[in-house]
Amino acid sequence: VETYFHEFGHVMHEICSRTDFAEFSGTLVETDFVEVPSQMLENWVWQKEPLKRMSRHYKDGSPIPEDLLEKLIASRVANTGLLNLRQIVLSRVDQALHTKPSADSAQEFAKHCQQILGVPATPGTNMTAGFGHLAGGYDGQYYGYLWSEVFSLDIFFSRFEREGIMNPEVGLEYRRVILEAGGSADGMDMLRKFLGREPSQLAFFQCKGLACQAEEAAAQSHPPREEPQEGQPK
C-alpha cells in the first residue's frame, strides 16, 4: 500500500504539472528532489483517517479495530534504524561505483555493509547486480531518497498534519507551489515558499523515533538568548 501511494505521488507530480516547457514538467526536477512528492504521499498510509477509509475486513466488511490501528501506526518505526542504514549503504555503494575508474561491485557492497550495518553480505552473492537505481537516471544520486525524505516529512508534518491532512486549501497550495512548478523552479525555493521558512530536519528525526535528536537540533537552530554579564550593556 505504501509503495502504491509512493508511485501515485509521482503520477500526481506528472499530471498536475503546468509548465511552459515540457523539459521542466512533472518529475523533470533535480534528482535529489524528485522523490519529495512521492515520499510525501506515503504519509497518508500512516494516518488514522485514510486507513479507516481504505481498510475493511475482507469477509464481513467491518472497520479495522482501534487497537489494531494504533499498533499498525506504531509499527512505522519498527527496524527504522536498520532500514535507514541500509539506504546509506546503497547510497555509498552507488557513489563509490560512479567515482572510481573500476571497482568490484560485490566487494564494494560487502565492504559498506560491514562498515555501516555491521552485517556481512551473503557470501557468493552480488546484490548490485539487481540494484536498478545504479543507472537509468539516478547514476550516483541514490542518496536522493534519504535527502528527499527529509523535505517530504517537513512538508507533511509542518503543513498537512498541523492544518489538516484532508485540508483542501493546504492541498491546493501544495499542488500550486510544488506539483505544478515541476522543474521550472528550484526545489529549495519551492520548499521555502510552501513552508514559509528554511527547510528543517526535525520532522525527519521525529518520524524515525529520534525525539532527543530532534530536540537537540531544535536547540541548535534556536539557541537560548545569552543574558549579558554584570557590567555589560544589555
GROMACS .gro file of N, CA and C in nm, residues 32-112:
model
  243
   32ASP      N    1   1.782   1.500  -0.671
   32ASP     CA    2   1.769   1.485  -0.526
   32ASP      C    3   1.644   1.555  -0.471
   33PHE      N    4   1.554   1.594  -0.561
   33PHE     CA    5   1.423   1.648  -0.520
   33PHE      C    6   1.308   1.565  -0.576
   34VAL      N    7   1.338   1.479  -0.673
   34VAL     CA    8   1.232   1.410  -0.746
   34VAL      C    9   1.148   1.317  -0.658
   35GLU      N   10   1.205   1.269  -0.548
   35GLU     CA   11   1.131   1.178  -0.461
   35GLU      C   12   1.049   1.250  -0.354
   36VAL      N   13   1.054   1.381  -0.351
   36VAL     CA   14   0.979   1.454  -0.248
   36VAL      C   15   0.828   1.432  -0.261
   37PRO      N   16   0.765   1.455  -0.378
   37PRO     CA   17   0.620   1.435  -0.388
   37PRO      C   18   0.578   1.290  -0.365
   38SER      N   19   0.660   1.195  -0.408
   38SER     CA   20   0.623   1.054  -0.391
   38SER      C   21   0.632   1.012  -0.245
   39GLN      N   22   0.739   1.050  -0.179
   39GLN     CA   23   0.755   1.012  -0.038
   39GLN      C   24   0.660   1.092   0.051
   40MET      N   25   0.625   1.212   0.010
   40MET     CA   26   0.531   1.291   0.089
   40MET      C   27   0.396   1.222   0.096
   41LEU      N   28   0.352   1.163  -0.017
   41LEU     CA   29   0.220   1.099  -0.020
   41LEU      C   30   0.217   0.971   0.063
   42GLU      N   31   0.332   0.911   0.089
   42GLU     CA   32   0.338   0.791   0.172
   42GLU      C   33   0.282   0.817   0.312
   43ASN      N   34   0.290   0.939   0.359
   43ASN     CA   35   0.249   0.969   0.497
   43ASN      C   36   0.101   0.941   0.522
   44TRP      N   37   0.019   0.947   0.416
   44TRP     CA   38  -0.124   0.922   0.436
   44TRP      C   39  -0.152   0.776   0.473
   45VAL      N   40  -0.058   0.688   0.444
   45VAL     CA   41  -0.075   0.546   0.478
   45VAL      C   42  -0.065   0.526   0.630
   46TRP      N   43  -0.004   0.621   0.698
   46TRP     CA   44   0.021   0.606   0.842
   46TRP      C   45  -0.065   0.698   0.927
   47GLN      N   46  -0.179   0.740   0.873
   47GLN     CA   47  -0.272   0.826   0.946
   47GLN      C   48  -0.406   0.756   0.962
   48LYS      N   49  -0.471   0.780   1.075
   48LYS     CA   50  -0.594   0.707   1.107
   48LYS      C   51  -0.705   0.727   1.003
   49GLU      N   52  -0.730   0.851   0.967
   49GLU     CA   53  -0.844   0.878   0.878
   49GLU      C   54  -0.833   0.806   0.744
   50PRO      N   55  -0.720   0.817   0.674
   50PRO     CA   56  -0.710   0.743   0.548
   50PRO      C   57  -0.715   0.591   0.568
   51LEU      N   58  -0.652   0.542   0.674
   51LEU     CA   59  -0.653   0.398   0.698
   51LEU      C   60  -0.794   0.346   0.723
   52LYS      N   61  -0.873   0.424   0.795
   52LYS     CA   62  -1.011   0.383   0.820
   52LYS      C   63  -1.093   0.383   0.692
   53ARG      N   64  -1.064   0.477   0.604
   53ARG     CA   65  -1.139   0.486   0.478
   53ARG      C   66  -1.110   0.369   0.385
   54MET      N   67  -0.984   0.323   0.385
   54MET     CA   68  -0.949   0.221   0.286
   54MET      C   69  -0.932   0.082   0.345
   55SER      N   70  -0.960   0.064   0.473
   55SER     CA   71  -0.941  -0.067   0.536
   55SER      C   72  -1.074  -0.126   0.582
   56ARG      N   73  -1.098  -0.247   0.542
   56ARG     CA   74  -1.217  -0.323   0.584
   56ARG      C   75  -1.179  -0.470   0.597
   57HIS      N   76  -1.251  -0.540   0.684
   57HIS     CA   77  -1.228  -0.684   0.695
   57HIS      C   78  -1.268  -0.750   0.563
   58TYR      N   79  -1.184  -0.839   0.515
   58TYR     CA   80  -1.205  -0.895   0.381
   58TYR      C   81  -1.329  -0.982   0.371
   59LYS      N   82  -1.386  -1.026   0.486
   59LYS     CA   83  -1.506  -1.110   0.482
   59LYS      C   84  -1.634  -1.032   0.516
   60ASP      N   85  -1.634  -0.968   0.634
   60ASP     CA   86  -1.759  -0.905   0.678
   60ASP      C   87  -1.762  -0.754   0.658
   61GLY      N   88  -1.652  -0.694   0.610
   61GLY     CA   89  -1.651  -0.551   0.584
   61GLY      C   90  -1.644  -0.463   0.706
   62SER      N   91  -1.618  -0.522   0.822
   62SER     CA   92  -1.611  -0.444   0.946
   62SER      C   93  -1.485  -0.356   0.945
   63PRO      N   94  -1.492  -0.239   1.011
   63PRO     CA   95  -1.376  -0.148   1.014
   63PRO      C   96  -1.262  -0.206   1.096
   64ILE      N   97  -1.145  -0.159   1.070
   64ILE     CA   98  -1.028  -0.205   1.144
   64ILE      C   99  -1.039  -0.161   1.290
   65PRO      N  100  -1.019  -0.253   1.387
   65PRO     CA  101  -1.030  -0.218   1.529
   65PRO      C  102  -0.932  -0.109   1.570
   66GLU      N  103  -0.971  -0.026   1.664
   66GLU     CA  104  -0.889   0.087   1.707
   66GLU      C  105  -0.753   0.042   1.761
   67ASP      N  106  -0.752  -0.066   1.840
   67ASP     CA  107  -0.625  -0.111   1.897
   67ASP      C  108  -0.529  -0.161   1.789
   68LEU      N  109  -0.584  -0.227   1.688
   68LEU     CA  110  -0.501  -0.274   1.577
   68LEU      C  111  -0.451  -0.157   1.494
   69LEU      N  112  -0.534  -0.056   1.482
   69LEU     CA  113  -0.495   0.065   1.409
   69LEU      C  114  -0.378   0.134   1.478
   70GLU      N  115  -0.385   0.144   1.610
   70GLU     CA  116  -0.277   0.206   1.686
   70GLU      C  117  -0.146   0.129   1.669
   71LYS      N  118  -0.156  -0.004   1.673
   71LYS     CA  119  -0.036  -0.087   1.657
   71LYS      C  120   0.022  -0.073   1.517
   72LEU      N  121  -0.066  -0.066   1.418
   72LEU     CA  122  -0.020  -0.052   1.280
   72LEU      C  123   0.057   0.078   1.261
   73ILE      N  124   0.004   0.186   1.314
   73ILE     CA  125   0.069   0.317   1.301
   73ILE      C  126   0.202   0.318   1.378
   74ALA      N  127   0.202   0.255   1.496
   74ALA     CA  128   0.325   0.250   1.577
   74ALA      C  129   0.434   0.169   1.508
   75SER      N  130   0.395   0.077   1.422
   75SER     CA  131   0.493  -0.010   1.355
   75SER      C  132   0.576   0.065   1.251
   76ARG      N  133   0.542   0.190   1.226
   76ARG     CA  134   0.617   0.267   1.127
   76ARG      C  135   0.764   0.279   1.164
   77VAL      N  136   0.793   0.283   1.293
   77VAL     CA  137   0.932   0.298   1.336
   77VAL      C  138   1.002   0.164   1.357
   78ALA      N  139   0.933   0.052   1.333
   78ALA     CA  140   0.995  -0.079   1.350
   78ALA      C  141   1.114  -0.094   1.255
   79ASN      N  142   1.228  -0.130   1.311
   79ASN     CA  143   1.351  -0.153   1.233
   79ASN      C  144   1.395  -0.030   1.152
   80THR      N  145   1.351   0.087   1.196
   80THR     CA  146   1.384   0.207   1.116
   80THR      C  147   1.534   0.234   1.111
   81GLY      N  148   1.605   0.200   1.218
   81GLY     CA  149   1.750   0.220   1.218
   81GLY      C  150   1.817   0.134   1.111
   82LEU      N  151   1.780   0.008   1.107
   82LEU     CA  152   1.837  -0.084   1.009
   82LEU      C  153   1.803  -0.042   0.866
   83LEU      N  154   1.677  -0.004   0.845
   83LEU     CA  155   1.632   0.032   0.710
   83LEU      C  156   1.701   0.158   0.660
   84ASN      N  157   1.720   0.255   0.749
   84ASN     CA  158   1.785   0.378   0.706
   84ASN      C  159   1.935   0.360   0.686
   85LEU      N  160   1.997   0.276   0.768
   85LEU     CA  161   2.138   0.246   0.746
   85LEU      C  162   2.157   0.172   0.614
   86ARG      N  163   2.061   0.087   0.580
   86ARG     CA  164   2.070   0.018   0.451
   86ARG      C  165   2.064   0.118   0.336
   87GLN      N  166   1.981   0.221   0.350
   87GLN     CA  167   1.976   0.324   0.246
   87GLN      C  168   2.110   0.396   0.234
   88ILE      N  169   2.176   0.416   0.348
   88ILE     CA  170   2.308   0.480   0.345
   88ILE      C  171   2.409   0.389   0.277
   89VAL      N  172   2.401   0.258   0.305
   89VAL     CA  173   2.488   0.161   0.240
   89VAL      C  174   2.473   0.170   0.088
   90LEU      N  175   2.348   0.166   0.041
   90LEU     CA  176   2.322   0.170  -0.102
   90LEU      C  177   2.369   0.302  -0.165
   91SER      N  178   2.353   0.409  -0.091
   91SER     CA  179   2.397   0.540  -0.141
   91SER      C  180   2.549   0.545  -0.153
   92ARG      N  181   2.617   0.491  -0.053
   92ARG     CA  182   2.763   0.490  -0.056
   92ARG      C  183   2.816   0.400  -0.168
   93VAL      N  184   2.754   0.284  -0.185
   93VAL     CA  185   2.794   0.194  -0.292
   93VAL      C  186   2.773   0.262  -0.428
   94ASP      N  187   2.658   0.325  -0.444
   94ASP     CA  188   2.624   0.394  -0.568
   94ASP      C  189   2.729   0.499  -0.602
   95GLN      N  190   2.766   0.580  -0.503
   95GLN     CA  191   2.864   0.685  -0.529
   95GLN      C  192   3.004   0.627  -0.552
   96ALA      N  193   3.036   0.520  -0.480
   96ALA     CA  194   3.167   0.458  -0.498
   96ALA      C  195   3.184   0.405  -0.640
   97LEU      N  196   3.081   0.339  -0.690
   97LEU     CA  197   3.089   0.281  -0.824
   97LEU      C  198   3.090   0.386  -0.933
   98HIS      N  199   3.038   0.505  -0.903
   98HIS     CA  200   3.033   0.611  -1.004
   98HIS      C  201   3.150   0.708  -0.993
   99THR      N  202   3.239   0.687  -0.897
   99THR     CA  203   3.352   0.780  -0.881
   99THR      C  204   3.487   0.709  -0.891
  100LYS      N  205   3.486   0.578  -0.922
  100LYS     CA  206   3.610   0.504  -0.939
  100LYS      C  207   3.623   0.459  -1.084
  101PRO      N  208   3.744   0.457  -1.137
  101PRO     CA  209   3.762   0.412  -1.276
  101PRO      C  210   3.724   0.266  -1.294
  102SER      N  211   3.740   0.186  -1.188
  102SER     CA  212   3.698   0.045  -1.192
  102SER      C  213   3.679  -0.002  -1.049
  103ALA      N  214   3.592  -0.100  -1.031
  103ALA     CA  215   3.565  -0.149  -0.896
  103ALA      C  216   3.496  -0.284  -0.904
  104ASP      N  217   3.516  -0.364  -0.800
  104ASP     CA  218   3.445  -0.490  -0.785
  104ASP      C  219   3.317  -0.459  -0.708
  105SER      N  220   3.204  -0.461  -0.777
  105SER     CA  221   3.079  -0.418  -0.714
  105SER      C  222   3.040  -0.504  -0.594
  106ALA      N  223   3.066  -0.633  -0.601
  106ALA     CA  224   3.033  -0.721  -0.489
  106ALA      C  225   3.118  -0.686  -0.367
  107GLN      N  226   3.246  -0.656  -0.390
  107GLN     CA  227   3.334  -0.618  -0.279
  107GLN      C  228   3.295  -0.483  -0.219
  108GLU      N  229   3.256  -0.389  -0.306
  108GLU     CA  230   3.213  -0.258  -0.256
  108GLU      C  231   3.090  -0.272  -0.166
  109PHE      N  232   2.994  -0.352  -0.210
  109PHE     CA  233   2.873  -0.372  -0.130
  109PHE      C  234   2.907  -0.440   0.002
  110ALA      N  235   2.990  -0.544  -0.003
  110ALA     CA  236   3.027  -0.617   0.118
  110ALA      C  237   3.100  -0.525   0.217
  111LYS      N  238   3.190  -0.441   0.164
  111LYS     CA  239   3.266  -0.351   0.250
  111LYS      C  240   3.176  -0.254   0.324
  112HIS      N  241   3.083  -0.191   0.253
  112HIS     CA  242   2.997  -0.092   0.316
  112HIS      C  243   2.893  -0.157   0.407
   0.00000   0.00000   0.00000
